[in-house]
Short mmCIF file of C-alpha atoms in Angstrom, two decimals:
data_model
loop_
_atom_site.label_atom_id
_atom_site.label_comp_id
_atom_site.label_asym_id
_atom_site.label_seq_id
_atom_site.Cartn_x
_atom_site.Cartn_y
_atom_site.Cartn_z
CA MET A 1 6.48 -8.59 -0.96
CA SER A 2 6.84 -11.32 0.77
CA TYR A 3 5.00 -11.98 3.79
CA THR A 4 7.85 -12.00 6.28
CA ASN A 5 8.25 -7.84 7.36
CA ILE A 6 7.33 -9.22 11.08
CA PRO A 7 11.10 -10.63 12.73
CA SER A 8 11.43 -14.02 12.61
CA ASN A 9 12.46 -13.92 16.63
CA PRO A 10 9.45 -14.01 18.76
CA ASN A 11 10.57 -10.99 20.78
CA LYS A 12 10.90 -9.03 18.46
CA ALA A 13 7.85 -10.47 16.86
CA ILE A 14 5.29 -9.21 19.52
CA ASP A 15 7.48 -5.90 20.03
CA ALA A 16 6.74 -5.28 15.93
CA VAL A 17 3.04 -6.89 16.38
CA VAL A 18 2.32 -4.17 19.29
CA ASP A 19 3.97 -0.52 16.96
CA ILE A 20 2.53 -1.47 13.85
CA ASP A 21 -0.59 -2.14 15.47
CA ASN A 22 -0.35 1.39 17.68
CA ARG A 23 0.78 3.00 14.65
CA GLN A 24 -2.45 2.21 11.93
CA LEU A 25 -5.04 3.19 15.21
CA SER A 26 -3.04 6.59 16.28
CA PRO A 27 -4.65 9.55 13.94
CA GLY A 28 -5.55 9.88 10.75
CA SER A 29 -4.42 12.90 8.23
CA GLY A 30 -8.11 13.51 8.36
CA GLY A 31 -8.51 14.81 11.54
CA ILE A 32 -10.57 13.82 14.68
CA ASN A 33 -12.12 10.30 14.69
CA THR A 34 -10.15 9.33 11.78
CA HIS A 35 -7.23 6.51 12.28
CA ARG A 36 -3.73 5.71 9.98
CA TYR A 37 -4.86 2.69 9.29
CA GLU A 38 -7.53 4.76 6.53
CA ASP A 39 -4.44 6.46 5.24
CA TRP A 40 -3.09 3.08 4.76
CA HIS A 41 -6.99 2.24 2.18
CA TRP A 42 -6.80 -0.65 5.26
CA THR A 43 -10.50 -1.75 6.04
CA PRO A 44 -11.95 -1.43 9.65
CA ALA A 45 -12.23 -5.54 9.81
CA GLU A 46 -8.96 -5.62 8.73
CA SER A 47 -7.57 -3.32 11.15
CA ALA A 48 -9.56 -5.22 13.33
CA MET A 49 -8.14 -8.37 12.92
CA PHE A 50 -4.52 -7.46 13.30
CA THR A 51 -5.56 -5.83 16.78
CA SER A 52 -6.84 -9.04 17.46
CA TYR A 53 -3.59 -10.59 17.06
CA ARG A 54 -2.22 -7.96 19.22
CA VAL A 55 -4.59 -8.64 21.99
CA ILE A 56 -3.44 -12.70 21.84
CA LEU A 57 0.26 -11.58 21.64
CA VAL A 58 0.73 -9.39 24.65
CA GLN A 59 -0.38 -11.56 26.60
CA TYR A 60 2.84 -14.02 26.44
CA ARG A 61 5.25 -10.79 25.63
CA GLU A 62 6.86 -10.99 29.40
CA ALA A 63 6.95 -14.85 29.65
CA TYR A 64 8.34 -15.26 26.35
CA ALA A 65 11.17 -12.56 27.42
CA ASN A 66 12.09 -14.07 30.45
CA LYS A 67 12.15 -18.33 29.12
CA ASN A 68 12.07 -19.56 32.21
CA THR A 69 8.72 -19.14 32.97
CA ILE A 70 7.02 -19.69 29.33
CA THR A 71 5.44 -23.33 28.90
CA THR A 72 5.20 -25.47 25.58
CA ALA A 73 2.10 -24.52 25.03
CA GLU A 74 2.14 -20.91 25.23
CA ARG A 75 5.33 -21.22 22.75
CA SER A 76 2.87 -22.73 20.35
CA ILE A 77 0.41 -20.23 20.72
CA VAL A 78 2.65 -16.95 19.73
CA LYS A 79 4.11 -18.91 17.31
CA GLN A 80 0.55 -20.55 15.42
CA THR A 81 -0.42 -16.44 16.54
CA LEU A 82 2.32 -15.03 14.67
CA LYS A 83 2.35 -17.34 11.70
CA ALA A 84 -1.30 -16.14 11.52
CA VAL A 85 -0.61 -12.21 11.39
CA ARG A 86 1.92 -12.71 8.42
CA GLU A 87 0.00 -14.54 6.57
CA TYR A 88 -3.17 -12.59 7.13
CA SER A 89 -1.41 -9.35 6.87
CA GLY A 90 0.88 -10.43 3.91
CA HIS A 91 1.01 -13.46 2.45
CA GLY A 92 0.68 -12.86 -1.68
CA VAL A 93 -2.18 -15.38 -2.73
CA THR A 94 -4.19 -16.02 0.57
CA GLY A 95 -3.14 -12.56 2.67
CA HIS A 96 -5.10 -9.17 2.41
CA ARG A 97 -1.31 -7.46 1.51
CA LEU A 98 -1.24 -5.33 4.39
CA PHE A 99 2.12 -4.29 3.88
CA LEU A 100 2.07 -3.64 0.48
CA LYS A 101 -0.84 -0.77 1.22
CA ILE A 102 1.50 0.69 4.02
CA ALA A 103 4.48 0.34 1.37
CA ALA A 104 1.76 2.21 -1.30
CA PHE A 105 0.00 4.63 1.00
CA GLY A 106 2.51 5.04 3.75
CA ASP A 107 5.36 7.88 4.71
CA THR A 108 8.71 7.03 6.17
CA GLN A 109 7.70 6.74 9.55
CA ASP A 110 5.12 4.35 8.79
CA TRP A 111 7.54 2.34 6.85
CA ASN A 112 10.26 2.35 9.37
CA ILE A 113 7.77 1.03 11.75
CA ALA A 114 6.21 -1.75 9.80
CA ASN A 115 9.87 -2.94 8.47
CA ILE A 116 9.57 -2.26 4.76
CA LYS A 117 12.02 -1.22 2.19
CA LEU A 118 10.99 -3.14 -0.88
CA GLY A 119 8.67 -1.09 -2.85
CA THR A 120 10.08 2.21 -0.94
CA PRO A 121 12.68 5.07 -1.32
CA LEU A 122 14.24 3.05 1.67
CA ALA A 123 15.60 0.05 -0.49
CA LYS A 124 19.24 -0.29 0.13
CA LYS A 125 19.29 -1.02 -3.75
CA PRO A 126 18.74 0.87 -7.04
CA ALA A 127 16.09 -0.44 -8.54
CA LEU A 128 17.23 0.06 -12.38
CA ALA A 129 20.63 -1.58 -10.68
CA GLN A 130 18.11 -5.30 -9.76
CA GLY A 131 16.46 -5.28 -13.08
CA ASP A 132 12.96 -6.50 -11.62
CA SER A 133 12.27 -4.05 -8.62
CA PRO A 134 10.23 -1.07 -9.46
CA VAL A 135 11.50 0.91 -6.42
CA ALA A 136 13.39 4.07 -8.22
CA LEU A 137 11.23 3.46 -11.72
CA GLN A 138 8.15 5.88 -12.10
CA PRO A 139 6.21 5.10 -14.82
CA VAL A 140 4.74 8.67 -16.64
CA VAL A 141 1.04 9.20 -16.98
CA ILE A 142 0.04 11.22 -19.95
CA ILE A 143 -3.78 12.22 -20.45
CA LYS A 144 -4.11 11.71 -24.16
CA GLU A 145 -8.10 12.32 -24.26
CA VAL A 146 -10.70 13.90 -22.64
CA LEU A 147 -13.79 13.14 -23.52
CA SER A 148 -17.73 13.17 -21.98
CA ASN A 149 -17.82 11.75 -18.86
CA GLU A 150 -14.07 10.07 -19.84
CA MET A 151 -10.45 10.31 -20.42
CA ILE A 152 -8.38 8.23 -22.03
CA LEU A 153 -4.90 7.63 -20.60
CA THR A 154 -1.60 6.23 -21.34
CA VAL A 155 1.42 4.78 -18.73
CA GLU A 156 5.13 5.80 -20.37
CA ASN A 157 8.07 3.38 -19.18
CA PRO A 158 10.63 6.00 -18.12
CA GLN A 159 13.40 3.79 -19.22
CA THR A 160 12.23 3.90 -22.85
CA PRO A 161 10.35 7.00 -23.13
CA SER A 162 7.56 7.28 -26.01
CA LYS A 163 7.14 3.93 -25.63
CA VAL A 164 4.36 1.72 -23.17
CA ALA A 165 6.02 -1.66 -22.86
CA LEU A 166 6.71 -2.77 -19.27
CA PRO A 167 10.10 -2.74 -17.84
CA LYS A 168 11.47 -5.89 -17.17
CA GLY A 169 10.64 -8.01 -14.23
CA MET A 170 7.37 -5.48 -13.94
CA LYS A 171 3.52 -6.87 -14.19
CA PHE A 172 1.39 -3.89 -14.22
CA SER A 173 1.33 -0.37 -14.54
CA LYS A 174 -1.06 0.28 -11.72
CA VAL A 175 -3.19 3.91 -12.18
CA TYR A 176 -4.32 5.81 -9.25
CA ARG A 177 -7.25 8.47 -9.21
CA TYR A 178 -8.41 11.30 -7.15
CA VAL A 179 -11.47 13.30 -8.14
CA GLY A 180 -12.57 16.94 -6.88
CA SER A 181 -12.28 20.40 -7.05
CA VAL A 182 -9.00 21.25 -5.42
CA ALA A 183 -5.86 19.83 -5.48
CA PRO A 184 -5.52 16.49 -3.52
CA LYS A 185 -2.68 16.90 -0.14
CA SER A 186 -0.40 13.69 -1.03
CA THR A 187 -0.91 10.01 -2.43
CA ALA A 188 -2.80 8.74 -0.03
CA ASP A 189 -5.97 11.14 -1.23
CA PHE A 190 -6.01 8.77 -4.54
CA GLU A 191 -7.45 5.67 -4.81
CA PHE A 192 -6.28 2.72 -6.72
CA TYR A 193 -8.17 2.83 -10.68
CA GLY A 194 -6.95 0.15 -13.06
CA ASN A 195 -3.68 -1.35 -14.92
CA ALA A 196 -2.79 -0.32 -17.67
CA LYS A 197 -2.93 -2.69 -20.06
CA LYS A 198 -0.88 -2.53 -22.82
CA GLY A 199 -0.15 1.23 -21.79
CA ARG A 200 -3.72 2.19 -22.22
CA LEU A 201 -6.59 2.92 -19.74
CA ALA A 202 -9.79 3.96 -20.56
CA VAL A 203 -10.93 5.93 -17.14
CA ASN A 204 -14.66 6.72 -16.74
CA PHE A 205 -17.03 9.16 -13.87
CA ASP A 206 -20.01 6.81 -13.27
CA GLY A 207 -21.10 7.58 -10.10
CA ILE A 208 -20.06 11.27 -9.84
CA ASP A 209 -22.08 14.03 -9.99
CA LEU A 210 -21.23 15.90 -12.85
CA SER A 211 -24.25 18.27 -13.10
CA GLY A 212 -22.91 21.00 -10.75
CA THR A 213 -21.92 24.30 -11.47
CA THR A 214 -18.63 23.36 -9.59
CA LYS A 215 -16.00 22.10 -11.33
CA LEU A 216 -14.42 18.59 -11.43
CA PHE A 217 -11.36 17.72 -12.19
CA ALA A 218 -9.11 13.78 -12.46
CA TRP A 219 -5.60 13.76 -11.04
CA PHE A 220 -3.55 10.25 -11.86
CA PHE A 221 -0.45 8.76 -11.19
CA ALA A 222 1.10 5.48 -11.41
CA ARG A 223 3.09 2.82 -9.96
CA TYR A 224 4.73 -0.61 -11.01
CA GLU A 225 4.27 -3.35 -9.62
CA SER A 226 6.84 -6.13 -10.05
CA ASN A 227 6.57 -10.01 -10.44
CA LYS A 228 7.32 -10.27 -6.88
CA GLY A 229 4.37 -7.93 -5.67
CA GLU A 230 7.16 -4.95 -4.83
CA LEU A 231 5.39 -1.74 -5.49
CA GLY A 232 7.01 0.85 -6.95
CA GLN A 233 7.32 4.60 -6.18
CA ALA A 234 4.26 6.87 -7.20
CA GLY A 235 5.18 8.90 -10.93
CA GLY A 236 4.50 12.66 -11.13
CA TRP A 237 0.35 13.38 -11.21
CA VAL A 238 -1.44 14.54 -13.98
CA SER A 239 -5.07 16.39 -14.14
CA LYS A 240 -7.29 17.74 -16.42
CA GLN A 241 -10.91 19.02 -15.70
CA ILE A 242 -13.95 16.28 -16.36
CA LEU A 243 -16.14 17.08 -18.78
CA SER A 244 -19.99 15.76 -18.19
#
C-alpha cells in the first residue's frame, strides 16, 4: 500500500488528517479509557505523533482555504507537514505503516475515513482479476499438530487446495493469534504472530501461564501480504486447546 491515502489537495489533506485523528482518538472496543488507535494496534507514541501533525495543520486550515490570506511561508509549513505525516504514516521503508494497520484491524467506517481501499473489501476490483492483489484471497490455516506448549500450523493456498505455495504476487502468509478461555469477538483481538515459511509455522506459548485449571485455547487466522505491501482479508478462524 502506498502512503498516498491522504489526498494530494492540501485543503482535503488537512481535513483528512483531522478526520483520521478524531477517529483514532475516539473510544475503542475495550470501553472506557480505551481508544480506537489501540484497536488498530497503533502504539501510544504513534497516536501522539499523528496528533502532533494535526495540531500543526489546523492552525493553517482557514488560511489555506482562503488563498488570499495564506503566506508563502505558511504554504511551505503545510506542504512539509503533509509530506511528513504521509511518510510517517505509510512509507514502505521508513514509515510506521499506520494505514496498513488500519486496513488490517479496522472496520468499514475506519477504512472510509482513512481512504483505504486496497487490502480491504472496499477495493473496486476483485483480487483474482488483478493477480497481484490479495484483497479477495483468504488463506486457509490448518492446525496439523498439537504438542506440549506448541502447535504446528500449515497455511494453504485457496486457489490450489492442499498446496502451500503462495499465490502469484504474494510475499507473505501472515498468521495472527489470540489466546484465551473464551472466543475472540473480532479480528481486532488477534495479534500478528509470524509469517509462515513455505506454508508452515511452529507456534509456541512461551510466557503464557498454562498451570491453571482454566482451559486455554489458541485461535488463528491468516491473511496475505502482496509484493506491494497490500494486506488481504482475514481467512477463517481455527482453534485448539493448548497443552501444557
